Amino acid sequence: MCGSLFYNSMFRHGYRLSAVCQSSGLSARAVKFENWHTRLHQDQNFRRNFASRQWSNNTKQQLDMVSDNRSFGGQQKVYEHYSAVLNCRMRFSVYVPDNLERPAPILYHLSGMLCSEQSFIQKTGFQRWASHYGIIVVSPDICPRVTFGVEKNEIEAKGLSYYVNAIKKPWNRNYQMYSYVNEELPSIIQENFNVNKDRQSIMGHSMGGHGALISALKNPGKYRSVSAFAPVCNPSQSPDERYILKCYFGDDSKTMEEWDATCLITNYKGPALNILIHQGKNDQYEEDLRLENFASACEKAEITVSINLEEGYDHGFYFISSFMEQHFHHHSKFLCDSL
């Protein structure tokens, strides 16, 4: 696949190339991944009497409505249901624009660690652009809210699902977020909402950006476009992210690389990915994200990716909301008939 790579002066602003894949034998930089979020209230025993219910054809996928609010002319809804894939109850949000005259395109959004579907729907202002373009937007919670009683375990404390399918106990029973995002949740959305399953794209932030990238790379042609805000691009080469992957996969570099966007892009053979990435030049986690590794791998594989480094922005929600319009405009070019 041929194409040009847009760096936006990436390597003129202090980026350094480091190792790409563990199997390459190159050295990796040791960095510390610090906690920057404020965790929202997430009660894993969350239960309530819901005012309304929406049912799917499969009674095991009963949708209990948590909230329904007016936003930019559309409805911002949150549901809870029992997930057969995750073996627990799960929440997701759906934004439905008004006056949809035919099945609408879908954009999935994956949030970063210590967030939830509430972070995205309350802090990013995406509803304005979803309404403008007539796109239904779906965002799941970041992980199963289950407790294994592992003292001081970061996975439970921060929701570090990384949107992968765990194979090691105890995580393998519930932490199947990749299958949830790419299989079960789309099936539920298609059963219950007026969507066009042939017009879907995916986006994410930080850990969720990692989830969006690997979802697109592992499913060639499934998503018409993909975008990410400050994505974790090369987790198998970051000591702290590697610690999390080790919990899920064991100390197996080859398996880790199967869930690493930088490694996956080197062997990608599918249709155009239509990737857009934004990262702030003041991002405090620049070295953990390893965007330069991903950019280098794309260049070597001759895969087009648009990368934008933004002066003065960090890793947080002010950064996301500032460039949300550009991401919706990007996806609209592939999801909508006309702008």
Coordinates of C-alpha atoms in Angstrom, one line a residue:
M1 CA 0.0 0.0 0.0
C2 CA 1.5 3.3 -1.1
G3 CA 0.9 6.7 0.4
S4 CA 2.6 9.7 2.0
L5 CA 3.2 10.4 5.7
F6 CA 2.4 13.8 7.2
Y7 CA 4.7 14.4 10.1
N8 CA 3.8 18.1 10.8
S9 CA 7.5 18.7 11.7
M10 CA 7.3 15.8 14.3
F11 CA 11.0 15.1 14.3
R12 CA 12.0 18.7 14.4
H13 CA 10.5 19.1 17.9
G14 CA 12.5 16.8 20.1
Y15 CA 11.2 13.4 19.2
R16 CA 13.6 10.5 19.3
L17 CA 13.3 7.1 17.7
S18 CA 13.4 4.2 20.1
A19 CA 12.6 0.5 19.8
V20 CA 9.5 -0.6 17.9
C21 CA 9.0 -4.3 18.7
Q22 CA 10.5 -6.5 21.4
S23 CA 11.4 -9.2 18.9
S24 CA 13.6 -6.7 17.1
G25 CA 16.2 -6.8 19.9
L26 CA 16.4 -3.0 20.0
S27 CA 16.6 -1.2 23.4
A28 CA 13.6 0.4 25.0
R29 CA 13.4 3.5 27.1
A30 CA 12.2 3.2 30.7
V31 CA 9.6 5.8 31.6
K32 CA 7.1 6.2 34.4
F33 CA 3.4 6.4 33.5
E34 CA 1.9 8.8 36.0
N35 CA -1.7 9.0 37.0
W36 CA -3.4 12.3 35.9
H37 CA -7.1 11.6 35.9
T38 CA -9.6 12.0 38.7
R39 CA -11.6 8.8 38.8
L40 CA -15.3 9.3 38.4
H41 CA -17.7 7.5 40.7
Q42 CA -18.0 3.9 39.5
D43 CA -19.9 1.5 41.8
Q44 CA -19.3 -2.0 40.6
N45 CA -22.5 -3.0 42.4
F46 CA -24.4 -0.3 40.6
R47 CA -28.1 -1.2 40.5
R48 CA -31.2 1.0 40.4
N49 CA -34.8 1.0 39.4
F50 CA -34.8 2.4 35.9
A51 CA -37.5 4.7 34.6
S52 CA -37.6 3.0 31.2
R53 CA -36.3 -0.1 29.5
Q54 CA -35.4 -1.0 26.0
W55 CA -35.4 -4.6 24.9
S56 CA -33.4 -6.4 22.2
N57 CA -34.6 -9.5 20.4
N58 CA -32.3 -11.4 22.7
T59 CA -33.7 -11.2 26.3
K60 CA -30.2 -11.7 27.6
Q61 CA -29.3 -8.3 26.1
Q62 CA -32.0 -6.3 27.9
L63 CA -31.0 -2.7 27.9
D64 CA -31.8 -0.7 31.1
M65 CA -31.9 3.0 30.6
V66 CA -29.8 4.9 33.1
S67 CA -30.3 8.4 31.7
D68 CA -31.7 10.3 28.7
N69 CA -30.8 13.9 28.2
R70 CA -31.4 16.5 25.5
S71 CA -28.2 17.8 23.9
F72 CA -27.7 19.9 20.7
G73 CA -31.1 18.8 19.4
G74 CA -30.5 15.1 19.9
Q75 CA -30.7 12.6 22.8
Q76 CA -27.8 11.6 24.9
K77 CA -28.7 8.2 26.4
V78 CA -26.8 5.8 28.8
Y79 CA -27.7 2.2 29.1
E80 CA -26.7 -0.7 31.3
H81 CA -27.0 -4.4 30.3
Y82 CA -25.6 -7.8 31.1
S83 CA -22.7 -8.6 28.8
A84 CA -22.3 -12.3 27.9
V85 CA -18.8 -11.6 26.7
L86 CA -17.6 -9.8 29.9
N87 CA -19.7 -11.9 32.3
C88 CA -20.9 -8.8 34.2
R89 CA -23.1 -5.8 33.8
M90 CA -21.8 -3.1 31.6
R91 CA -22.7 0.5 30.6
F92 CA -22.4 2.4 27.4
S93 CA -23.7 5.7 26.0
V94 CA -25.5 6.4 22.7
Y95 CA -26.0 9.8 21.2
V96 CA -28.8 9.9 18.7
P97 CA -29.2 13.1 16.6
D98 CA -32.7 14.3 15.7
N99 CA -34.4 13.9 12.4
L100 CA -32.6 10.9 11.1
E101 CA -34.5 10.0 7.9
R102 CA -32.5 6.8 7.2
P103 CA -30.1 4.4 9.0
A104 CA -27.3 6.6 10.4
P105 CA -23.6 6.1 10.3
I106 CA -21.9 5.0 13.6
L107 CA -18.8 6.3 15.3
Y108 CA -17.5 4.3 18.3
H109 CA -15.4 6.2 20.9
L110 CA -13.1 4.5 23.4
S111 CA -12.0 6.5 26.5
G112 CA -8.7 6.5 28.4
M113 CA -7.8 5.1 31.8
L114 CA -9.6 6.3 34.9
C115 CA -12.4 7.6 32.7
S116 CA -15.9 6.2 31.8
E117 CA -18.6 6.8 29.3
Q118 CA -19.5 9.8 31.5
S119 CA -16.2 11.5 31.0
F120 CA -16.7 11.5 27.2
I121 CA -20.3 12.6 27.1
Q122 CA -19.9 15.4 29.7
K123 CA -16.5 16.9 28.9
T124 CA -15.7 16.8 25.2
G125 CA -18.7 18.6 23.6
F126 CA -18.8 16.0 20.8
Q127 CA -22.6 16.1 20.6
R128 CA -22.5 19.4 18.7
W129 CA -20.6 17.8 15.8
A130 CA -22.4 14.5 15.9
S131 CA -25.7 16.4 15.5
H132 CA -24.2 18.5 12.7
Y133 CA -23.1 15.5 10.7
G134 CA -26.0 13.2 11.7
I135 CA -23.7 10.5 13.2
I136 CA -24.8 8.2 16.0
V137 CA -22.0 8.0 18.6
V138 CA -21.5 5.0 20.9
S139 CA -19.0 5.0 23.8
P140 CA -18.7 2.1 26.3
D141 CA -17.3 2.2 29.8
I142 CA -13.6 1.5 29.7
C143 CA -13.6 -1.9 31.6
P144 CA -15.7 -4.4 33.5
R145 CA -16.4 -3.0 37.0
V146 CA -15.5 -6.2 38.8
T147 CA -13.3 -6.8 41.8
F148 CA -10.9 -9.7 42.3
G149 CA -9.5 -8.4 45.6
V150 CA -6.0 -8.0 44.3
E151 CA -4.4 -5.6 46.7
K152 CA -3.2 -2.3 45.1
N153 CA -3.7 -3.8 41.7
E154 CA -3.6 -1.0 39.1
I155 CA -5.9 -2.8 36.7
E156 CA -8.8 -2.6 39.2
A157 CA -7.9 0.8 40.4
K158 CA -7.5 2.5 37.1
G159 CA -9.5 0.4 34.7
L160 CA -6.5 -0.5 32.5
S161 CA -8.3 -2.8 30.1
Y162 CA -6.3 -1.7 27.1
Y163 CA -9.2 -3.0 25.1
V164 CA -7.6 -6.4 24.7
N165 CA -8.7 -10.0 25.3
A166 CA -6.9 -11.3 28.4
I167 CA -5.8 -15.0 28.5
K168 CA -4.5 -15.3 32.0
K169 CA -6.5 -15.8 35.2
P170 CA -8.2 -14.0 36.9
W171 CA -8.6 -11.4 34.1
N172 CA -9.6 -13.8 31.3
R173 CA -13.1 -14.3 32.7
N174 CA -14.1 -10.6 32.4
Y175 CA -11.4 -8.7 30.6
Q176 CA -12.5 -9.4 27.0
M177 CA -12.9 -5.8 26.0
Y178 CA -11.7 -6.2 22.4
S179 CA -14.5 -8.7 21.7
Y180 CA -17.0 -6.6 23.5
V181 CA -16.1 -3.5 21.5
N182 CA -15.8 -5.2 18.1
E183 CA -18.5 -7.9 18.4
E184 CA -21.0 -7.8 21.2
L185 CA -21.6 -4.0 21.5
P186 CA -22.0 -3.5 17.7
S187 CA -24.5 -6.4 17.6
I188 CA -26.5 -4.7 20.4
I189 CA -26.4 -1.3 18.7
Q190 CA -27.5 -2.8 15.3
E191 CA -30.4 -4.6 17.0
N192 CA -31.7 -1.6 18.9
F193 CA -30.9 1.5 16.9
N194 CA -31.5 2.8 13.3
V195 CA -27.9 2.5 12.2
N196 CA -26.1 1.6 8.9
K197 CA -23.7 -1.2 9.9
D198 CA -21.8 -0.7 6.7
R199 CA -20.8 2.9 7.7
Q200 CA -18.9 2.7 10.9
S201 CA -15.7 4.3 12.2
I202 CA -13.8 4.3 15.5
M203 CA -11.9 6.8 17.6
G204 CA -10.3 7.0 21.1
H205 CA -8.2 8.9 23.6
S206 CA -4.9 7.6 25.2
M207 CA -5.6 4.0 26.2
G208 CA -8.7 4.3 24.1
G209 CA -6.7 5.5 21.2
H210 CA -4.7 2.3 21.5
G211 CA -8.0 0.4 21.4
A212 CA -9.2 2.2 18.3
L213 CA -6.0 1.6 16.4
I214 CA -5.8 -2.1 17.2
S215 CA -9.5 -2.5 16.4
A216 CA -9.0 -1.0 13.0
L217 CA -5.8 -3.0 12.3
K218 CA -7.2 -6.3 13.4
N219 CA -10.4 -5.9 11.4
P220 CA -9.4 -4.7 7.9
G221 CA -12.3 -2.9 6.2
K222 CA -14.6 -3.0 9.2
Y223 CA -14.1 0.7 10.0
R224 CA -14.1 3.3 7.3
S225 CA -11.8 5.6 9.3
V226 CA -10.0 5.8 12.6
S227 CA -8.8 8.7 14.7
A228 CA -7.0 9.1 18.1
F229 CA -6.2 11.8 20.6
A230 CA -2.7 11.1 22.1
P231 CA -2.9 7.3 21.6
V232 CA -0.7 4.8 23.4
C233 CA 1.0 3.5 20.2
N234 CA 3.7 1.0 21.3
P235 CA 2.7 -0.5 24.7
S236 CA 5.0 -3.6 24.3
Q237 CA 7.9 -1.2 24.5
S238 CA 6.9 0.9 27.5
P239 CA 7.8 -0.8 30.8
D240 CA 4.6 0.4 32.6
E241 CA 2.3 -0.6 29.8
R242 CA 4.2 -3.8 29.4
Y243 CA 3.5 -4.6 33.1
I244 CA -0.3 -4.4 32.4
L245 CA 0.0 -6.6 29.2
K246 CA 2.0 -9.1 31.3
C247 CA -0.9 -9.5 33.6
Y248 CA -3.1 -10.4 30.7
F249 CA -0.7 -12.4 28.5
G250 CA 2.2 -13.5 30.6
D251 CA 5.8 -12.4 29.8
D252 CA 5.4 -13.3 26.1
S253 CA 6.7 -10.6 23.8
K254 CA 5.2 -12.2 20.7
T255 CA 1.7 -12.2 22.2
M256 CA 2.0 -8.6 23.4
E257 CA 3.0 -7.5 19.9
E258 CA -0.2 -9.0 18.6
W259 CA -2.0 -6.3 20.6
D260 CA 0.4 -3.4 19.7
A261 CA -0.5 -1.0 17.0
T262 CA 3.1 -0.2 16.0
C263 CA 3.8 -3.9 15.5
L264 CA 0.5 -4.6 13.8
I265 CA 0.9 -1.8 11.3
T266 CA 4.1 -3.4 9.9
N267 CA 2.1 -6.4 8.5
Y268 CA -1.1 -4.6 7.6
K269 CA -2.4 -5.6 4.2
G270 CA -6.0 -4.3 4.2
P271 CA -7.7 -1.3 2.6
A272 CA -6.8 2.3 3.4
L273 CA -7.1 3.0 7.2
N274 CA -7.7 6.7 6.9
I275 CA -6.0 7.5 10.2
L276 CA -6.0 10.9 11.9
I277 CA -4.0 11.5 15.1
H278 CA -3.6 14.6 17.3
Q279 CA -1.1 15.0 20.2
G280 CA -0.2 18.0 22.3
K281 CA 3.4 19.1 22.2
N282 CA 3.1 19.6 26.0
D283 CA 1.8 16.1 26.6
Q284 CA 3.3 14.9 29.8
Y285 CA 3.1 11.3 28.6
E286 CA 4.9 11.8 25.3
E287 CA 7.5 9.1 25.9
D288 CA 4.9 6.6 27.1
L289 CA 2.7 7.1 24.0
R290 CA 5.6 6.5 21.6
L291 CA 3.9 8.2 18.7
E292 CA 7.2 8.5 16.9
N293 CA 7.5 4.7 16.8
F294 CA 4.1 4.4 15.2
A295 CA 4.9 7.1 12.7
S296 CA 8.2 5.4 11.7
A297 CA 6.4 2.0 11.3
C298 CA 3.8 3.6 9.0
E299 CA 6.4 5.3 6.9
K300 CA 8.3 2.0 6.4
A301 CA 5.0 0.2 5.6
E302 CA 4.1 3.0 3.2
I303 CA 0.8 3.5 5.0
T304 CA -0.7 7.0 5.1
V305 CA -1.4 8.6 8.4
S306 CA -2.1 12.3 9.3
I307 CA -0.3 13.2 12.5
N308 CA -0.8 16.7 14.0
L309 CA 1.3 18.0 16.9
E310 CA -0.4 20.9 18.6
E311 CA 1.6 23.7 20.4
G312 CA 0.7 24.3 24.0
Y313 CA -1.7 21.4 24.5
D314 CA -1.3 18.5 27.1
H315 CA -3.1 15.2 27.5
G316 CA -6.4 16.3 29.0
F317 CA -10.0 17.1 28.0
Y318 CA -9.3 20.7 27.0
F319 CA -7.0 19.2 24.4
I320 CA -9.7 16.7 23.2
S321 CA -12.5 19.2 23.0
S322 CA -10.3 21.7 21.1
F323 CA -9.8 19.3 18.2
M324 CA -13.0 17.3 18.3
E325 CA -14.5 19.2 15.4
Q326 CA -11.5 18.2 13.2
H327 CA -12.0 14.5 14.1
F328 CA -15.7 14.6 13.2
H329 CA -14.9 16.3 10.0
H330 CA -12.4 13.6 9.2
H331 CA -14.8 10.8 9.9
S332 CA -17.7 12.5 8.1
K333 CA -15.7 12.3 4.8
F334 CA -15.9 8.5 5.0
L335 CA -19.2 8.1 6.8
C336 CA -21.5 10.6 5.2
D337 CA -22.6 11.1 1.6
S338 CA -21.9 14.8 1.6
L339 CA -20.4 17.4 3.9

